[in-house]
PDB file of C-alpha atoms and ligand atoms in Angstrom:
ATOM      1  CA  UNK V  15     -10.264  13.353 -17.527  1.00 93.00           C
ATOM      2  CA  UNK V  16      -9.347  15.878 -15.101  1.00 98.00           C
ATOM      3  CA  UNK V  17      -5.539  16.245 -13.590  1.00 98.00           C
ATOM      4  CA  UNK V  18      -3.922  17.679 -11.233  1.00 98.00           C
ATOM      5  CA  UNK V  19      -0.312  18.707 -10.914  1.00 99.00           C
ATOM      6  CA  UNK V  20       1.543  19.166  -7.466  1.00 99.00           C
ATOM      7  CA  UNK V  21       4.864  19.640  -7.190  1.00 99.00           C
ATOM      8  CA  UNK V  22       8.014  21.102  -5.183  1.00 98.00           C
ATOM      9  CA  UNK V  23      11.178  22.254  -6.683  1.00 98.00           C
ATOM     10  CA  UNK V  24      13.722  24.306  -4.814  1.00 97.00           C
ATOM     11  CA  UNK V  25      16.426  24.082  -7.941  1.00 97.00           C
ATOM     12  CA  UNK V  26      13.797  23.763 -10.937  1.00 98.00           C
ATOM     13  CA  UNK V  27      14.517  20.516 -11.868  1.00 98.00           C
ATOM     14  CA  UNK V  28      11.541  18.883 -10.623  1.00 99.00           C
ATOM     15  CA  UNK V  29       9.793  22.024 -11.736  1.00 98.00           C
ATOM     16  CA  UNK V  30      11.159  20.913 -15.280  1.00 98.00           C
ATOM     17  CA  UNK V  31       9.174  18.024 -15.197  1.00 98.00           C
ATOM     18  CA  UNK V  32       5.509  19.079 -13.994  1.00 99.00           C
ATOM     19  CA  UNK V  33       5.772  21.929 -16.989  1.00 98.00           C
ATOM     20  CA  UNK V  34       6.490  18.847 -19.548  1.00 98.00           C
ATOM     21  CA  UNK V  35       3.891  16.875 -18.122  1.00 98.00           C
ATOM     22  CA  UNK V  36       1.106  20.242 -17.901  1.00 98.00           C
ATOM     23  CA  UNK V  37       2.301  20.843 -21.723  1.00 98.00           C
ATOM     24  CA  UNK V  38       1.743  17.410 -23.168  1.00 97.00           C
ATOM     25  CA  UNK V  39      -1.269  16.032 -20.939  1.00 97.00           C
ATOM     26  CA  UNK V  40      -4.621  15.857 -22.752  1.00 95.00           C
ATOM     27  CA  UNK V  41      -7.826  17.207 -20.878  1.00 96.00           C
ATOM     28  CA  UNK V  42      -8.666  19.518 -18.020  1.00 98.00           C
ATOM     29  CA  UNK V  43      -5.835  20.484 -15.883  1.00 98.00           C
ATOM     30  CA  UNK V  44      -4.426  22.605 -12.645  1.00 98.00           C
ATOM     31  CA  UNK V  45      -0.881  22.922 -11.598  1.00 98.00           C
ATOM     32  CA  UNK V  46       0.430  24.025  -8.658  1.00 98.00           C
ATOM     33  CA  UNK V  47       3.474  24.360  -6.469  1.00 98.00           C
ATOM     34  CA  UNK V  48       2.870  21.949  -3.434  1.00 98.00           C
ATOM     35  CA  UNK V  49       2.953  25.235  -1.207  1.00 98.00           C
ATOM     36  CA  UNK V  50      -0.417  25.832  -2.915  1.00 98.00           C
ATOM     37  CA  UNK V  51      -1.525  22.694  -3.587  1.00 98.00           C
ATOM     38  CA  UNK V  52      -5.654  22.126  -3.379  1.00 98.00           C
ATOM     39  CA  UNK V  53      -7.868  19.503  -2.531  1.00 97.00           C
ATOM     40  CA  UNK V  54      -7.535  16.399  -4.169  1.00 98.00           C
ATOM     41  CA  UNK V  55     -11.317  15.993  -4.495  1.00 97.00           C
ATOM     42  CA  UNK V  56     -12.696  15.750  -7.779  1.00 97.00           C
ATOM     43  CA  UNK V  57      -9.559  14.905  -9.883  1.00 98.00           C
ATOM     44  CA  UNK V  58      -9.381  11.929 -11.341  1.00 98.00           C
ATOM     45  CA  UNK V  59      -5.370  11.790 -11.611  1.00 98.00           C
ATOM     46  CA  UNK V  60      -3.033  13.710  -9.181  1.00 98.00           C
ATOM     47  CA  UNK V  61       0.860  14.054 -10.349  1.00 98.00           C
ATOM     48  CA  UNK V  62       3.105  14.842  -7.265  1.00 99.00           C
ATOM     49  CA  UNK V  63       6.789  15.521  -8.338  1.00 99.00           C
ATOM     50  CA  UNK V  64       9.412  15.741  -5.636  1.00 99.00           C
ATOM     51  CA  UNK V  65      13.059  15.837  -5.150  1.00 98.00           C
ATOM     52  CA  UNK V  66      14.686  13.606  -3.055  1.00 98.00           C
ATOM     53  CA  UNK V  67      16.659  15.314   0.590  1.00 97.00           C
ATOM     54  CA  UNK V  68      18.176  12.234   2.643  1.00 95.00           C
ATOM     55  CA  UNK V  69      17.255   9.602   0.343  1.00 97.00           C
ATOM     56  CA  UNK V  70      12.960  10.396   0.792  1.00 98.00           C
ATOM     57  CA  UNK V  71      10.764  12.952  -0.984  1.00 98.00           C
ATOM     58  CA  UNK V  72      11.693  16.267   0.300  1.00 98.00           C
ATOM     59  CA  UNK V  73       9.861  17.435   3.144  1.00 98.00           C
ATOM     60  CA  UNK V  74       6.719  19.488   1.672  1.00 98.00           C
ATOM     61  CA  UNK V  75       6.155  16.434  -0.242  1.00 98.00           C
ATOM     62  CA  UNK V  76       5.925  13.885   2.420  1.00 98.00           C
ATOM     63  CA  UNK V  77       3.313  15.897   4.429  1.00 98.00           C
ATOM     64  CA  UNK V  78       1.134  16.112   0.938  1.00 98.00           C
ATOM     65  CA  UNK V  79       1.195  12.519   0.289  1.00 98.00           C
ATOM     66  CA  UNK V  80       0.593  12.095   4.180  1.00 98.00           C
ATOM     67  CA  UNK V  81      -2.769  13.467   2.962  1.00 98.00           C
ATOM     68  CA  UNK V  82      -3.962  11.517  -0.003  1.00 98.00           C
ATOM     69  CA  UNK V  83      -5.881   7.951   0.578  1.00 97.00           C
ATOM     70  CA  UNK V  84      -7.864   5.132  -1.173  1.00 98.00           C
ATOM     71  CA  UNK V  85      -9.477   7.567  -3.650  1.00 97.00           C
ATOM     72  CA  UNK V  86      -6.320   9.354  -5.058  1.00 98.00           C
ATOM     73  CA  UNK V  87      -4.954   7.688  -7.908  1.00 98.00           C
ATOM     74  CA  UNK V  88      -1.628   8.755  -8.145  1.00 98.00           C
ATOM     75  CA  UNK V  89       1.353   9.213 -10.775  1.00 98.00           C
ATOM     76  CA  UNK V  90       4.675  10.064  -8.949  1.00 98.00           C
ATOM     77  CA  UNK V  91       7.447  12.176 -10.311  1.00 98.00           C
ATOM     78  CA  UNK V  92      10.764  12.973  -8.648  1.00 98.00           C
ATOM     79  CA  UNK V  93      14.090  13.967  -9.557  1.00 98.00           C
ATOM     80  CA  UNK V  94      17.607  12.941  -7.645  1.00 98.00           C
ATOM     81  CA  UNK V  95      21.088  12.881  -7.919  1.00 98.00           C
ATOM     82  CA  UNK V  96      21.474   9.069  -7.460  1.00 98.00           C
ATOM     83  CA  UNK V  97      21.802   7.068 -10.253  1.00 97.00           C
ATOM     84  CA  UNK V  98      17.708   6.275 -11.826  1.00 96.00           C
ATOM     85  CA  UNK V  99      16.572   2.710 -10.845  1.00 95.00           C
ATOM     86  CA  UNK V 100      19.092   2.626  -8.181  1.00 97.00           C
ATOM     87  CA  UNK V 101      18.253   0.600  -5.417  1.00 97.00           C
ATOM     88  CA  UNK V 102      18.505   4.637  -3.087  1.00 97.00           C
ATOM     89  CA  UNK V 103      15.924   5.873  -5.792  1.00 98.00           C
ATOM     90  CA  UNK V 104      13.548   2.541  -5.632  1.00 98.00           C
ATOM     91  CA  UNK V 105      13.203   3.105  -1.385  1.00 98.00           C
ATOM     92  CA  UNK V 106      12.676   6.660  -2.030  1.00 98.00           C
ATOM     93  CA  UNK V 107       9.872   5.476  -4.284  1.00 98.00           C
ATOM     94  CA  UNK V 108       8.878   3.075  -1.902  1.00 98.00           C
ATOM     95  CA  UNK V 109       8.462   5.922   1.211  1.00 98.00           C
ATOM     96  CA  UNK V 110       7.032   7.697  -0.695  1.00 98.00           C
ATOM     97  CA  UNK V 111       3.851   5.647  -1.797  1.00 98.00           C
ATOM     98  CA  UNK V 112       3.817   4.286   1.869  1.00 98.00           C
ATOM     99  CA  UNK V 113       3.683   8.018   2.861  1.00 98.00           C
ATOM    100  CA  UNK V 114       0.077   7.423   1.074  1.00 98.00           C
ATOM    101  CA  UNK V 115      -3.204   5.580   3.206  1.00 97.00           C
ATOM    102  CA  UNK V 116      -3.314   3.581   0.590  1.00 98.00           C
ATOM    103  CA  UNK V 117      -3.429   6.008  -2.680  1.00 98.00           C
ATOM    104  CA  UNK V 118      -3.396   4.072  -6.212  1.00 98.00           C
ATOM    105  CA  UNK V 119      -0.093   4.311  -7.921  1.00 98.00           C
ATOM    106  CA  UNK V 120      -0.784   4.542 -12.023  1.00 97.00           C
ATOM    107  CA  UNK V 121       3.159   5.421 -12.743  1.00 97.00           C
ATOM    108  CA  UNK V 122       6.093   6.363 -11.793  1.00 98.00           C
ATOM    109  CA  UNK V 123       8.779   8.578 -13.560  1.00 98.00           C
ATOM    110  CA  UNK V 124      12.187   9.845 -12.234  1.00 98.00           C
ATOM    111  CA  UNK V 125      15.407  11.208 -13.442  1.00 98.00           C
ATOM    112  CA  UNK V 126      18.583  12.665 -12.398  1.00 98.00           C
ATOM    113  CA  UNK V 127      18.596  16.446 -11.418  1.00 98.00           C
ATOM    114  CA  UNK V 128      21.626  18.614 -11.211  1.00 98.00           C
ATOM    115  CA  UNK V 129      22.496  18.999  -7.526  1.00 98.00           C
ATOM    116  CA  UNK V 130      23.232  23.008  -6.640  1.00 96.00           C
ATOM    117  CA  UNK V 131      27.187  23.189  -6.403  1.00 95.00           C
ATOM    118  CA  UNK V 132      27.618  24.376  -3.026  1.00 95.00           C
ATOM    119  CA  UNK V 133      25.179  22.100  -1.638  1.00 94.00           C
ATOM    120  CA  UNK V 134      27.222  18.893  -3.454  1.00 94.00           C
ATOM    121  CA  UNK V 135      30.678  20.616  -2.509  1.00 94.00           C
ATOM    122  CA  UNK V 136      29.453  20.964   1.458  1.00 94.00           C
ATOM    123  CA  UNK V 137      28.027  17.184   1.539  1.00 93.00           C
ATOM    124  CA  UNK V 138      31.360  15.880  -0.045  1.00 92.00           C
ATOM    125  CA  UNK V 139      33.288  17.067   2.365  1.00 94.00           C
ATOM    126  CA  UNK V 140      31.083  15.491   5.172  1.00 94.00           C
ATOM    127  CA  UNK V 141      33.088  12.712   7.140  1.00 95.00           C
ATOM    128  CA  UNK V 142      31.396  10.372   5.619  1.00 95.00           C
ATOM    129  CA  UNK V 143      29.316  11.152   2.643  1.00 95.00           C
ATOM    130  CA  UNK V 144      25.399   9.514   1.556  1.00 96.00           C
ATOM    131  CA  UNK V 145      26.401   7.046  -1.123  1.00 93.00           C
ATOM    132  CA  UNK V 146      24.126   9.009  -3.853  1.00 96.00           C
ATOM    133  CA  UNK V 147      26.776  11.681  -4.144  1.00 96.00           C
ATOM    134  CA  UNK V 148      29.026   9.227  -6.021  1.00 95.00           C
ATOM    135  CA  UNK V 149      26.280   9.555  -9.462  1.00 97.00           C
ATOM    136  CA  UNK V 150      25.919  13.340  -8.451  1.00 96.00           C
ATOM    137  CA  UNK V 151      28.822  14.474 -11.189  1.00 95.00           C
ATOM    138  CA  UNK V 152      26.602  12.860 -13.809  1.00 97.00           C
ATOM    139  CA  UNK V 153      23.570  14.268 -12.842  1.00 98.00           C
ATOM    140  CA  UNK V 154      24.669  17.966 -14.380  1.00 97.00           C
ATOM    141  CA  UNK V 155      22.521  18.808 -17.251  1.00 98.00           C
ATOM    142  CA  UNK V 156      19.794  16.763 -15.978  1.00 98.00           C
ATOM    143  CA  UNK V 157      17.057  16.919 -16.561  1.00 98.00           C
ATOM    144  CA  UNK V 158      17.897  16.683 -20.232  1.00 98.00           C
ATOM    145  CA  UNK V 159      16.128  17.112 -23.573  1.00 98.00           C
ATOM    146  CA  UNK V 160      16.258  13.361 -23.328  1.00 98.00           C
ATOM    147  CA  UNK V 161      14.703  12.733 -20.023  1.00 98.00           C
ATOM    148  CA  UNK V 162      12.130  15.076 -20.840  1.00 98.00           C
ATOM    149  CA  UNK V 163      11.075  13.349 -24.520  1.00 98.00           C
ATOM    150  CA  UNK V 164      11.249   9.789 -22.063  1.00 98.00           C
ATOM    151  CA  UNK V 165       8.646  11.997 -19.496  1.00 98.00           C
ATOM    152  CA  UNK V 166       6.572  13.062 -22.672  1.00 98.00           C
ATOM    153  CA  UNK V 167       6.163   9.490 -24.314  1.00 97.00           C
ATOM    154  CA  UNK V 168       4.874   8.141 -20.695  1.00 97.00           C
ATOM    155  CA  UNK V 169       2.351  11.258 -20.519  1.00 96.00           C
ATOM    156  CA  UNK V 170       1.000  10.720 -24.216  1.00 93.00           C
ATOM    157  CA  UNK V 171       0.368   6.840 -23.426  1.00 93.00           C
ATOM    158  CA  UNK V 172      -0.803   7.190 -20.063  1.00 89.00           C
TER     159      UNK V 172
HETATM  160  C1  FMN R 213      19.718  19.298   0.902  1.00 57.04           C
HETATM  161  C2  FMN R 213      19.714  18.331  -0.255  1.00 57.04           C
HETATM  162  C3  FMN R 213      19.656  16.977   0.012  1.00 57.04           C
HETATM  163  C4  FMN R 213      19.671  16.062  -1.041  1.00 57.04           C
HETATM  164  N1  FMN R 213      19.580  14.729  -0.768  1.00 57.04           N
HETATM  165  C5  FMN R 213      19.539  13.845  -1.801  1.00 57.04           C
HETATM  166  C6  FMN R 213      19.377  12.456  -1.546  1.00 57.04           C
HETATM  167  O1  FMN R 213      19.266  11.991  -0.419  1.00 57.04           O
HETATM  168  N2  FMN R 213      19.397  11.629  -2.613  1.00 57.04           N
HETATM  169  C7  FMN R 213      19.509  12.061  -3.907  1.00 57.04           C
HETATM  170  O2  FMN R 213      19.512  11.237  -4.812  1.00 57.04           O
HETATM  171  N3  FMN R 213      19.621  13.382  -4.180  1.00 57.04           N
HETATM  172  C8  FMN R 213      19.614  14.276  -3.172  1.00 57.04           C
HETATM  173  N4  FMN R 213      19.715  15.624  -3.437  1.00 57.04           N
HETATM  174  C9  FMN R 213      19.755  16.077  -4.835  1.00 57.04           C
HETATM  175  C10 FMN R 213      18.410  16.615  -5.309  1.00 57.04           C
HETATM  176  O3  FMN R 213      17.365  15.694  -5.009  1.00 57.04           O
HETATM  177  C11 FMN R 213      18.411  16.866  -6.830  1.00 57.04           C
HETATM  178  O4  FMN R 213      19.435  17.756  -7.192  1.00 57.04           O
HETATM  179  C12 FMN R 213      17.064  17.355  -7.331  1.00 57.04           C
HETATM  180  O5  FMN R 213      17.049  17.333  -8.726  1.00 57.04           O
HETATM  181  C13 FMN R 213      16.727  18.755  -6.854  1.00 57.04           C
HETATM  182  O6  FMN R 213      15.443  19.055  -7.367  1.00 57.04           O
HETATM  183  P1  FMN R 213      14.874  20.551  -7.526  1.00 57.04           P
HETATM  184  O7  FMN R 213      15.771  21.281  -8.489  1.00 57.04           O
HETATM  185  O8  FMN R 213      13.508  20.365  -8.073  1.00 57.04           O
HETATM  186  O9  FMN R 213      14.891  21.190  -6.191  1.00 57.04           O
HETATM  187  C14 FMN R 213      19.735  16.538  -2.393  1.00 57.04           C
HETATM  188  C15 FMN R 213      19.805  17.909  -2.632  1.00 57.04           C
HETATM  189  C16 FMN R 213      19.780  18.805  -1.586  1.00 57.04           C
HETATM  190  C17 FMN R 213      19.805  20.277  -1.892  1.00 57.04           C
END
């Protein structure tokens, strides 16, 4: 099986997670910020990791999966600092496979990611603040040694 690896990360966190998954998946396989990012064409699984910017995949990432269709099968990544399986991270999941003409999903992983300090200290003191920033605090440390094991159990049994 051959696999591809796209993702953007302006902190690292996301960045965190395509390394585990290039480290622990079996077969041939490319990785590549999304800034570089090539053809689909000729893989037979394409990871995109993203981090979430006003509750959908951060803008580099939308335009990619703008490009994928029918023949893309597709595992998505993402970090966020919303709470994971909150109902913010599940429409962000959502967008982003509608982003897609119709790409085949084969899984799904996310996690917290530490927000950058002075970003979370200038959207806290908005007038009214995006409900995610509430679960921000407990992103810090994220992703963990834990969420990272949890990433490399779904790789090894994909
Ligand atoms: C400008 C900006 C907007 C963000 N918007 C959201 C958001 O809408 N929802 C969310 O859960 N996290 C949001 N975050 C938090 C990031 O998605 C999170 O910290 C992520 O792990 C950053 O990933 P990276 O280190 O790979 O860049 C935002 C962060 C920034 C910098």
């Amino acid at each position: 099986m051959k696999s591809l690896i796209v993702y953007s990360s302006q902190s690292e966190n996301t960045k965190k997670l395509a390394d585990t998954i290039y480290k622990n998946l079996e077969g041939e396989k490319d990785i590549f910020p999304v800034d570089a990012a090539p053809s689909t064409k000729g893989y037979d699984l394409t990871f995109v990791g993203f981090w979430l910017m006003a509750g959908k995949p951060d803008p580099k990432s939308s335009e990619f999966l703008t490009k994928l269709g029918k023949d893309d099968r597709l595992f998505l990544f993402a970090t966020h600092g919303a709470k994971a399986g909150s109902d913010h991270v599940k429409n962000a999941v959502a967008h982003a496979t509608g982003l897609t003409n119709g790409s085949y999903i084969a899984g799904v992983f996310t996690c917290q990611g530490e927000v950058n300090p002075k970003v979370l200290e200038k959207v806290k003191q908005k007038p009214e603040p995006p409900v995610w920033i509430g679960d921000a605090d407990q992103a810090v440390g994220h992703p963990n040694e834990d969420d990272l094991i949890a990433l490399k159990k779904m790789i090894t049994e994909l």
